[in-house]
Amino acid sequence: MAEELTPETPEEDEQPIKQRKNGLYPGVSDELAENMTTGWADTELRDLEPVAQAAQTAARRAALSARFPGERLVIPAGNLKTRSNDTEYSFRASTEYAYLTGDQTEDGVLVLEPEGEGHRATIHLLPRSDRANGEFWLSGQGELWVGRRHSLTEAEQLYGVPASDVRELPDRLREATGPVRVVRGHDAGIEAALTDKVTAERDEELRVFLSEARLVKDDFEIGELQKACDATARGFEDVVKVLDKAQATSERYIEGTFFLRARVEGNDVGYGTIAAAGPHACTLHWVRNDGPVRSGDLLLLDAGVETTTLYTADVTRTLPVNGRYTDIQRKIYDAVYEAQEAGIAAVRPGAKYRDFHDAAQHVLAEKLVEWGLVEGPVERVLELGLQRRWTLHGTGHMLGMDVHDCAAARTESYVDGTLEPGMCLTVEPGLYFQADDLTVPEEYRGIGVRIEDDILVTEDGNRNLSAALPRRADEVEAWMAGLRG
């Protein structure tokens, strides 16, 4: 990694750009500084087409405007976060900002200013790095170091809203009058500028509205979720083809293999990949992925590709590493499959959100009673939640731009709500028998199984967006055999 000449971008054009401590160059000569200001071609991009979701983002902003008339609304993208010393984590724009703009650049802020009976939207961004003061080549966030930013004019063409220099925004917000709301937790500088103008309660109402707005997906979002699921299916195929290499190394090989697909076909993984082999499958969010992959064990792979527009899949398959389930593995797998079938069948418009969870849990409780692991009747087990020793988690959640989408929605709109066409949720029952669980026969211990699919509520029922991946045990075995030749 090349050594930058400076660690930071100046806040004002006239501010001198700082030199890095212990840098090899002690300074910049006047002659070099002058040389770097000239001889550059015009690279402005003209006649840009709007982003694919421009019509949808405009409709979303209109709905937001209608909900909060007469109020200034501030939605930040967020800032870069330091990983260590002078390196940063990869930036991922806040969901609220990307949902309303289609933009994904750091430091961006969408502001809706009250105007007439509605609002005037402006997207505040960093303009292209300045060539007059040397920022573009001296600053660690300059164009020659991290790549070209869009000009403000280009941004207006892409996102369909006027663009302004974000560096001027804090002062404008400090001087603002009238009611203001901000989406918190993404940009400390913007929040500081509004500190005496906002309240936590009012800001939470804004966050809740934007969360609930995403409960029902539009056609663009459904298409992106399908893309995410299709790419995820190809990522699972990639993993099956290299299970021999994973056995020679570790779960990290599986994680890395899937990550390659996510980066080639999308933006990233939508969440930390769970590549849990053997007893690690009993750890619900096993993301260390540093354990062995052994023939005869199961691999629980929970992974999702995030598209370039930030919609993520969330799919789980539990695969026999050697391609064949043992009798006890298949017994447990088939029980989870039966529970998932019951859960998926309960997903339809007009159904209560909780119905799919209840249907799947009923099947799992029946199996646990049947196997003698817990005393019945089944209704007693469910009432007391006794099945949760071996299943623990809920059977699914909303899915979209966040893997656990719409998380800030009101309970009455989400888990106590009713399913509508356009909602997308996961159905993911599981059974997990910990390696040290003395309440179950030894043959069960260390086996964890989860099957998860992404289900779209349709006008007449549901559609499995991740149906490209087989689920039934015999189909999984045949699919793996075909991929491995």
Tab-separated table of C-alpha atoms in Angstrom, residues 4-20 107 125-143 145-146 149 165-168 170:
chain	number	residue	atom	x	y	z
A	4	GLU	CA	0.184	8.978	1.357
A	5	LEU	CA	1.699	12.409	1.652
A	6	THR	CA	-1.000	13.574	4.043
A	7	PRO	CA	-3.527	11.881	6.321
A	8	GLU	CA	-6.500	14.166	5.863
A	9	THR	CA	-8.505	16.367	3.510
A	10	PRO	CA	-8.639	20.085	4.330
A	11	GLU	CA	-11.968	21.416	5.481
A	12	GLU	CA	-11.406	24.737	3.724
A	13	ASP	CA	-9.632	25.357	0.434
A	14	GLU	CA	-7.206	27.827	2.020
A	15	GLN	CA	-6.188	25.462	4.828
A	16	PRO	CA	-2.709	24.058	4.166
A	17	ILE	CA	-2.545	20.339	3.551
A	18	LYS	CA	-0.637	18.616	6.317
A	19	GLN	CA	2.348	16.412	5.714
A	20	ARG	CA	2.421	12.899	7.100
A	107	ASP	CA	-20.168	12.095	3.781
A	125	LEU	CA	-21.812	15.832	-1.363
A	126	LEU	CA	-18.100	16.355	-1.490
A	127	PRO	CA	-17.311	17.874	-4.880
A	128	ARG	CA	-14.415	16.620	-6.943
A	129	SER	CA	-11.134	17.104	-5.109
A	130	ASP	CA	-9.578	20.519	-5.690
A	131	ARG	CA	-6.696	20.809	-8.160
A	132	ALA	CA	-5.948	24.410	-7.315
A	133	ASN	CA	-4.773	23.730	-3.762
A	134	GLY	CA	-3.262	20.292	-4.416
A	135	GLU	CA	-5.904	18.348	-2.544
A	136	PHE	CA	-6.355	15.902	-5.423
A	137	TRP	CA	-2.820	14.557	-5.070
A	138	LEU	CA	-1.730	15.518	-1.557
A	139	SER	CA	-4.750	14.500	0.496
A	140	GLY	CA	-5.216	10.922	1.624
A	141	GLN	CA	-8.797	11.166	0.304
A	142	GLY	CA	-7.778	12.975	-2.854
A	143	GLU	CA	-8.606	11.775	-6.339
A	145	TRP	CA	-5.254	8.282	-3.924
A	146	VAL	CA	-8.785	6.895	-3.677
A	149	ARG	CA	-15.625	11.503	-7.172
A	165	ASP	CA	-21.112	21.146	-1.359
A	166	VAL	CA	-21.531	19.207	1.893
A	167	ARG	CA	-18.699	21.132	3.549
A	168	GLU	CA	-20.992	24.156	3.737
A	170	PRO	CA	-23.020	22.255	8.984
